[in-house]
mmCIF file of C-alpha atoms in Angstrom:
data_model
loop_
_atom_site.group_PDB
_atom_site.id
_atom_site.type_symbol
_atom_site.label_atom_id
_atom_site.label_comp_id
_atom_site.label_asym_id
_atom_site.label_seq_id
_atom_site.Cartn_x
_atom_site.Cartn_y
_atom_site.Cartn_z
ATOM 1 C CA GLY J 10 40.664 -31.419 -102.759
ATOM 2 C CA MET J 11 40.685 -33.673 -99.749
ATOM 3 C CA GLU J 12 37.187 -34.810 -100.205
ATOM 4 C CA ILE J 13 37.417 -35.803 -104.118
ATOM 5 C CA GLU J 14 40.393 -37.854 -102.774
ATOM 6 C CA LEU J 15 38.924 -38.894 -100.417
ATOM 7 C CA ALA J 16 35.767 -40.194 -102.072
ATOM 8 C CA ARG J 17 38.197 -41.463 -104.742
ATOM 9 C CA ARG J 18 40.061 -43.947 -102.587
ATOM 10 C CA LEU J 19 37.156 -45.196 -100.997
ATOM 11 C CA GLN J 20 35.467 -45.897 -104.251
ATOM 12 C CA SER J 21 38.531 -47.679 -105.444
ATOM 13 C CA GLU J 22 38.155 -49.635 -102.273
ATOM 14 C CA GLY J 23 34.710 -50.733 -102.992
ATOM 15 C CA VAL J 24 33.238 -48.913 -99.578
ATOM 16 C CA PRO J 25 29.819 -47.256 -100.334
ATOM 17 C CA VAL J 26 29.844 -43.523 -99.209
ATOM 18 C CA LEU J 27 28.175 -40.696 -99.623
ATOM 19 C CA ILE J 28 30.021 -37.122 -98.494
ATOM 20 C CA THR J 29 28.056 -33.666 -98.202
ATOM 21 C CA CYS J 30 30.622 -30.838 -98.666
ATOM 22 C CA PHE J 31 29.258 -27.324 -97.014
ATOM 23 C CA ASP J 32 30.293 -24.106 -97.942
ATOM 24 C CA PHE J 33 28.229 -20.799 -97.666
ATOM 25 C CA ASN J 34 30.546 -19.380 -101.256
ATOM 26 C CA PRO J 35 27.957 -20.640 -104.490
ATOM 27 C CA ALA J 36 30.889 -20.238 -106.525
ATOM 28 C CA LEU J 37 32.748 -22.283 -104.741
ATOM 29 C CA MET J 38 30.545 -25.201 -104.341
ATOM 30 C CA ARG J 39 30.094 -24.749 -107.973
ATOM 31 C CA ARG J 40 33.903 -25.164 -108.905
ATOM 32 C CA ALA J 41 33.808 -28.502 -106.643
ATOM 33 C CA ALA J 42 31.232 -30.160 -107.696
ATOM 34 C CA ASP J 43 32.589 -29.494 -111.611
ATOM 35 C CA ALA J 44 35.973 -31.066 -109.674
ATOM 36 C CA ALA J 45 34.296 -34.114 -108.430
ATOM 37 C CA GLN J 46 32.698 -34.525 -111.775
ATOM 38 C CA ALA J 47 35.892 -34.708 -113.833
ATOM 39 C CA ALA J 48 36.974 -36.349 -111.228
ATOM 40 C CA GLY J 49 34.652 -39.777 -111.750
ATOM 41 C CA VAL J 50 33.090 -38.788 -108.423
ATOM 42 C CA ALA J 51 30.225 -36.753 -108.501
ATOM 43 C CA ASP J 52 27.429 -39.725 -107.725
ATOM 44 C CA SER J 53 29.733 -39.836 -103.812
ATOM 45 C CA LEU J 54 30.026 -36.551 -103.209
ATOM 46 C CA ARG J 55 27.482 -33.789 -102.796
ATOM 47 C CA PHE J 56 27.652 -30.308 -102.207
ATOM 48 C CA GLU J 57 24.713 -27.665 -100.044
ATOM 49 C CA VAL J 58 25.766 -23.566 -99.964
ATOM 50 C CA ARG J 59 24.896 -23.228 -96.119
ATOM 51 C CA ASP J 60 26.265 -20.951 -93.098
ATOM 52 C CA CYS J 61 27.409 -22.989 -90.079
ATOM 53 C CA ASN J 62 26.805 -19.939 -87.875
ATOM 54 C CA GLN J 63 22.908 -21.264 -88.400
ATOM 55 C CA ALA J 64 21.456 -24.275 -86.773
ATOM 56 C CA PHE J 65 21.143 -26.841 -89.309
ATOM 57 C CA THR J 66 20.445 -30.821 -88.482
ATOM 58 C CA LEU J 67 21.484 -33.758 -90.918
ATOM 59 C CA PRO J 68 20.565 -37.279 -90.946
ATOM 60 C CA ALA J 69 22.638 -39.588 -88.500
ATOM 61 C CA GLN J 70 26.147 -38.983 -90.224
ATOM 62 C CA ASP J 71 28.254 -42.179 -89.486
ATOM 63 C CA VAL J 72 31.911 -39.215 -89.912
ATOM 64 C CA ILE J 73 32.126 -35.981 -89.816
ATOM 65 C CA ILE J 74 35.075 -33.586 -90.835
ATOM 66 C CA VAL J 75 36.110 -30.811 -90.259
ATOM 67 C CA ASN J 76 39.483 -29.728 -91.130
ATOM 68 C CA GLN J 77 40.810 -26.122 -90.492
ATOM 69 C CA PHE J 78 37.471 -24.860 -90.027
ATOM 70 C CA PHE J 79 36.122 -24.239 -86.177
ATOM 71 C CA HIS J 80 38.011 -21.160 -85.930
ATOM 72 C CA HIS J 81 36.548 -19.209 -88.324
ATOM 73 C CA VAL J 82 32.953 -20.394 -87.238
ATOM 74 C CA THR J 83 31.745 -16.515 -84.954
ATOM 75 C CA ALA J 84 28.651 -18.889 -83.576
ATOM 76 C CA LEU J 85 30.703 -21.718 -82.450
ATOM 77 C CA GLU J 86 27.909 -23.416 -79.510
ATOM 78 C CA THR J 87 25.285 -22.946 -82.368
ATOM 79 C CA PHE J 88 27.631 -25.183 -85.001
ATOM 80 C CA CYS J 89 28.846 -27.614 -81.760
ATOM 81 C CA THR J 90 25.277 -28.179 -81.353
ATOM 82 C CA SER J 91 24.486 -28.702 -84.728
ATOM 83 C CA LEU J 92 27.399 -30.946 -85.349
ATOM 84 C CA ARG J 93 26.007 -33.330 -82.150
ATOM 85 C CA GLN J 94 22.888 -33.410 -83.292
ATOM 86 C CA SER J 95 24.152 -34.454 -86.687
ATOM 87 C CA LEU J 96 25.900 -36.899 -85.552
ATOM 88 C CA ALA J 97 25.451 -41.199 -85.340
ATOM 89 C CA PRO J 98 24.799 -42.554 -82.178
ATOM 90 C CA ASP J 99 28.047 -44.378 -82.432
ATOM 91 C CA GLY J 100 29.427 -42.011 -85.022
ATOM 92 C CA VAL J 101 33.085 -40.242 -84.949
ATOM 93 C CA LEU J 102 33.997 -36.103 -85.410
ATOM 94 C CA LEU J 103 37.435 -36.082 -86.705
ATOM 95 C CA SER J 104 39.337 -32.260 -86.943
ATOM 96 C CA SER J 105 42.511 -30.606 -87.599
ATOM 97 C CA ASP J 106 42.128 -27.029 -86.284
ATOM 98 C CA VAL J 107 43.560 -24.152 -84.409
ATOM 99 C CA ILE J 108 42.994 -23.265 -81.157
ATOM 100 C CA GLY J 109 45.447 -21.063 -79.884
ATOM 101 C CA ARG J 110 44.934 -17.364 -79.013
ATOM 102 C CA ASN J 111 41.839 -15.127 -80.790
ATOM 103 C CA GLY J 112 43.038 -13.595 -84.406
ATOM 104 C CA HIS J 113 45.988 -16.055 -84.376
ATOM 105 C CA ARG J 114 47.702 -13.761 -81.657
ATOM 106 C CA LEU J 115 50.678 -15.007 -79.176
ATOM 107 C CA TRP J 116 49.540 -16.010 -75.861
ATOM 108 C CA PRO J 117 51.629 -13.859 -73.182
ATOM 109 C CA ASP J 118 54.238 -16.451 -71.902
ATOM 110 C CA VAL J 119 54.305 -17.956 -76.268
ATOM 111 C CA ALA J 120 55.577 -14.863 -76.787
ATOM 112 C CA LEU J 121 58.328 -14.821 -74.185
ATOM 113 C CA VAL J 122 59.838 -17.456 -75.875
ATOM 114 C CA VAL J 123 59.236 -16.216 -79.277
ATOM 115 C CA GLU J 124 61.195 -12.903 -78.305
ATOM 116 C CA ARG J 125 64.326 -14.960 -76.421
ATOM 117 C CA PHE J 126 64.338 -17.375 -79.954
ATOM 118 C CA TRP J 127 64.135 -13.640 -82.199
ATOM 119 C CA ALA J 128 66.392 -11.316 -80.361
ATOM 120 C CA GLY J 129 68.987 -14.524 -81.836
ATOM 121 C CA LEU J 130 67.944 -14.313 -86.110
ATOM 122 C CA VAL J 131 70.503 -12.154 -88.045
ATOM 123 C CA PRO J 132 68.352 -9.368 -89.586
ATOM 124 C CA ALA J 133 67.756 -11.354 -93.147
ATOM 125 C CA GLN J 134 65.734 -13.782 -91.042
ATOM 126 C CA ARG J 135 63.655 -11.156 -89.377
ATOM 127 C CA HIS J 136 62.004 -10.208 -92.602
ATOM 128 C CA ASP J 137 58.437 -10.265 -92.182
ATOM 129 C CA ARG J 138 56.745 -10.768 -95.174
ATOM 130 C CA HIS J 139 53.275 -8.882 -93.487
ATOM 131 C CA PHE J 140 55.225 -5.400 -93.115
ATOM 132 C CA GLY J 141 57.975 -6.029 -95.804
ATOM 133 C CA HIS J 142 60.582 -5.035 -93.647
ATOM 134 C CA VAL J 143 62.997 -6.271 -91.193
ATOM 135 C CA ARG J 144 61.801 -6.204 -87.822
ATOM 136 C CA GLU J 145 63.740 -5.388 -84.217
ATOM 137 C CA GLU J 146 60.650 -7.200 -82.397
ATOM 138 C CA TYR J 147 57.813 -9.779 -83.160
ATOM 139 C CA LEU J 148 54.611 -8.217 -83.495
ATOM 140 C CA SER J 149 51.805 -10.377 -82.532
ATOM 141 C CA ILE J 150 48.899 -9.228 -85.281
ATOM 142 C CA ASP J 151 45.355 -9.818 -84.286
ATOM 143 C CA HIS J 152 43.971 -11.634 -87.751
ATOM 144 C CA ALA J 153 40.467 -11.843 -86.601
ATOM 145 C CA ALA J 154 40.002 -7.795 -86.173
ATOM 146 C CA TYR J 155 39.907 -7.782 -90.169
ATOM 147 C CA SER J 156 38.595 -11.442 -91.149
ATOM 148 C CA ASN J 157 36.781 -14.420 -89.061
ATOM 149 C CA GLU J 158 40.724 -15.766 -89.046
ATOM 150 C CA GLY J 159 40.790 -17.483 -85.552
ATOM 151 C CA VAL J 160 37.789 -15.346 -84.955
ATOM 152 C CA ARG J 161 36.984 -17.296 -81.674
ATOM 153 C CA ALA J 162 39.994 -20.054 -81.980
ATOM 154 C CA GLN J 163 40.605 -20.113 -78.342
ATOM 155 C CA ASP J 164 37.046 -21.535 -77.435
ATOM 156 C CA VAL J 165 37.180 -24.033 -79.959
ATOM 157 C CA VAL J 166 38.326 -27.014 -77.469
ATOM 158 C CA ALA J 167 35.754 -25.384 -74.581
ATOM 159 C CA CYS J 168 32.666 -25.355 -76.852
ATOM 160 C CA LEU J 169 33.344 -29.161 -78.237
ATOM 161 C CA LEU J 170 33.662 -29.867 -74.701
ATOM 162 C CA ALA J 171 30.356 -28.693 -73.870
ATOM 163 C CA ALA J 172 29.200 -30.952 -76.737
ATOM 164 C CA PHE J 173 31.383 -34.014 -76.893
ATOM 165 C CA ASP J 174 33.767 -36.031 -75.380
ATOM 166 C CA PHE J 175 37.519 -36.736 -76.569
ATOM 167 C CA GLU J 176 38.759 -39.677 -77.945
ATOM 168 C CA LEU J 177 41.928 -38.071 -79.411
ATOM 169 C CA PHE J 178 43.161 -34.892 -78.048
ATOM 170 C CA PHE J 179 46.426 -34.323 -79.771
ATOM 171 C CA SER J 180 47.595 -30.257 -79.335
ATOM 172 C CA PHE J 181 50.675 -28.981 -80.733
ATOM 173 C CA GLY J 182 52.942 -26.131 -81.891
ATOM 174 C CA GLY J 183 52.923 -22.611 -79.407
ATOM 175 C CA ALA J 184 56.245 -21.062 -80.082
ATOM 176 C CA ILE J 185 57.468 -22.837 -82.749
ATOM 177 C CA MET J 186 54.214 -21.295 -84.966
ATOM 178 C CA PRO J 187 55.728 -18.280 -86.239
ATOM 179 C CA PHE J 188 59.250 -19.428 -87.305
ATOM 180 C CA VAL J 189 57.563 -21.711 -89.524
ATOM 181 C CA GLU J 190 54.392 -20.308 -91.504
ATOM 182 C CA ARG J 191 54.474 -17.399 -94.126
ATOM 183 C CA ARG J 192 54.996 -15.038 -92.315
ATOM 184 C CA ILE J 193 58.920 -15.477 -91.386
ATOM 185 C CA GLY J 194 59.031 -19.231 -92.567
ATOM 186 C CA PHE J 195 60.153 -18.371 -95.749
ATOM 187 C CA ASN J 196 63.487 -17.196 -93.922
ATOM 188 C CA PHE J 197 64.950 -20.309 -92.683
ATOM 189 C CA ASP J 198 66.043 -22.865 -95.867
ATOM 190 C CA PRO J 199 65.644 -26.789 -94.990
ATOM 191 C CA ALA J 200 69.114 -27.116 -96.864
ATOM 192 C CA ASP J 201 70.482 -25.170 -94.279
ATOM 193 C CA ALA J 202 72.034 -27.304 -91.173
ATOM 194 C CA ARG J 203 72.205 -23.841 -89.321
ATOM 195 C CA ASP J 204 68.860 -23.192 -89.956
ATOM 196 C CA ARG J 205 67.019 -26.627 -89.518
ATOM 197 C CA ALA J 206 69.436 -26.554 -86.250
ATOM 198 C CA PHE J 207 67.516 -23.176 -84.811
ATOM 199 C CA ILE J 208 64.270 -24.743 -85.625
ATOM 200 C CA ASP J 209 64.682 -27.821 -83.983
ATOM 201 C CA ALA J 210 66.125 -25.893 -81.120
ATOM 202 C CA VAL J 211 62.620 -23.656 -81.017
ATOM 203 C CA GLN J 212 60.415 -27.012 -81.284
ATOM 204 C CA GLN J 213 62.169 -28.688 -78.715
ATOM 205 C CA ALA J 214 61.976 -25.749 -76.441
ATOM 206 C CA ASP J 215 57.872 -25.241 -76.909
ATOM 207 C CA ALA J 216 57.544 -29.317 -76.823
ATOM 208 C CA ASN J 217 58.817 -28.659 -73.695
ATOM 209 C CA ALA J 218 56.981 -26.243 -72.509
ATOM 210 C CA LEU J 219 53.762 -27.765 -73.907
ATOM 211 C CA ALA J 220 54.382 -31.105 -71.958
ATOM 212 C CA GLU J 221 55.322 -28.745 -68.958
ATOM 213 C CA GLU J 222 51.825 -26.740 -69.085
ATOM 214 C CA ARG J 223 53.613 -23.473 -69.677
ATOM 215 C CA TYR J 224 51.102 -22.342 -71.997
ATOM 216 C CA PRO J 225 48.439 -24.365 -74.499
ATOM 217 C CA ALA J 226 48.808 -25.341 -77.962
ATOM 218 C CA ALA J 227 48.053 -23.428 -80.863
ATOM 219 C CA ASN J 228 47.047 -26.151 -83.257
ATOM 220 C CA MET J 229 44.552 -29.873 -82.710
ATOM 221 C CA VAL J 230 44.268 -33.370 -84.405
ATOM 222 C CA ALA J 231 41.082 -34.449 -82.804
ATOM 223 C CA VAL J 232 38.395 -37.351 -82.500
ATOM 224 C CA LEU J 233 35.037 -36.876 -80.966
ATOM 225 C CA ARG J 234 32.437 -38.861 -79.849
ATOM 226 C CA HIS J 235 29.181 -38.779 -78.166
ATOM 227 C CA ARG J 236 29.247 -38.348 -74.669
ATOM 228 C CA GLY J 237 29.724 -41.643 -73.130
ATOM 229 C CA ARG J 238 30.930 -43.241 -76.120
ATOM 230 C CA VAL J 239 34.540 -43.135 -75.493
ATOM 231 C CA VAL J 240 36.399 -45.717 -74.057
ATOM 232 C CA ARG J 241 40.270 -45.368 -73.956
ATOM 233 C CA PRO J 242 40.608 -41.459 -74.314
ATOM 234 C CA VAL J 243 44.236 -40.477 -75.585
ATOM 235 C CA HIS J 244 45.399 -37.014 -74.979
ATOM 236 C CA VAL J 245 49.184 -36.414 -76.082
ATOM 237 C CA PRO J 246 50.517 -34.365 -73.541
ATOM 238 C CA ILE J 247 47.720 -33.214 -72.386
ATOM 239 C CA SER J 248 44.120 -33.294 -72.027
ATOM 240 C CA PRO J 249 41.412 -31.010 -73.573
ATOM 241 C CA GLN J 250 40.401 -29.813 -70.012
ATOM 242 C CA ARG J 251 43.728 -29.191 -68.760
ATOM 243 C CA HIS J 252 43.946 -26.624 -72.283
ATOM 244 C CA VAL J 253 40.700 -25.095 -70.940
ATOM 245 C CA VAL J 254 42.532 -24.292 -67.790
ATOM 246 C CA LEU J 255 45.840 -23.120 -69.636
ATOM 247 C CA VAL J 256 43.642 -20.641 -71.842
ATOM 248 C CA GLU J 257 41.455 -19.184 -68.655
ATOM 249 C CA GLN J 258 45.211 -18.279 -66.842
ATOM 250 C CA GLN J 259 46.615 -16.540 -70.297
ATOM 251 C CA LEU J 260 43.372 -14.754 -70.569
ATOM 252 C CA ARG J 261 43.761 -13.596 -66.822
ATOM 253 C CA ARG J 262 47.324 -12.800 -67.038
ATOM 254 C CA ILE J 263 46.008 -10.218 -69.854
ATOM 255 C CA GLN J 264 43.538 -8.682 -68.215
ATOM 256 C CA GLU J 265 45.998 -8.003 -65.571
ATOM 257 C CA ALA J 266 48.580 -6.440 -67.721
ATOM 258 C CA ALA J 267 45.819 -4.137 -68.932
ATOM 259 C CA ARG J 268 44.442 -2.783 -65.547
ATOM 260 C CA PRO J 269 45.320 0.668 -64.686
ATOM 261 C CA GLY J 270 47.705 1.571 -62.874
ATOM 262 C CA ARG J 271 49.696 -1.565 -62.759
ATOM 263 C CA ILE J 272 53.460 -1.134 -62.151
ATOM 264 C CA PRO J 273 55.255 -3.499 -64.930
ATOM 265 C CA THR J 274 58.055 -6.029 -62.737
ATOM 266 C CA GLY J 275 60.894 -8.141 -63.969
#
């Protein structure tokens, strides 16, 4: 996996490294240890069975990598506190993760853009692999209802802000996501110029909406440090604080729509 390749590259460049890998699945950790042994990097990797919902403190870590994992964690506050306590004073936390609505659902204003583009698709492009048939309308599925997929994705940025400062916050992807993910994405052929033009049009509309702060992004790439350790923060297209504000705005829209006796308008 990524950790084995990272260890191999650092080892080849003469950089001494010890990478500690966590997972709560013992069988997965055993397979990973065997793979590290086969790759010749067993001395650079350590594997521990651990539930990251439970508090922990590691010896000061120079680098902590959280790759596509925050959105699976229920006890986010506990996890972020554990990471802060385990990061060396000048250490860096690196993350690529999902920060959209819980369960990978669409925010109300994201759904409006998706619906607009969905209406222009031919039936074959509206085949939804989740349901196994063509759908007239795109239906947002709550994957957190039956698993920990995106169980607290919408809280990730706020929890990180409570524990760290963002040196880099690059957020992306909102309305484009249904059209490039596994449910719908396979309906589009990268070799077909018309399909590429459609995906480009959705992406441009999505990027414009994100830059104009019409809704929050669903993904982030981030670099974080201890409070007060960031010198030149880079936020593209918006700051993490603004992202949290946009999440709160969408949550209010959902609450208002659910009020009894509300009369639909528009």
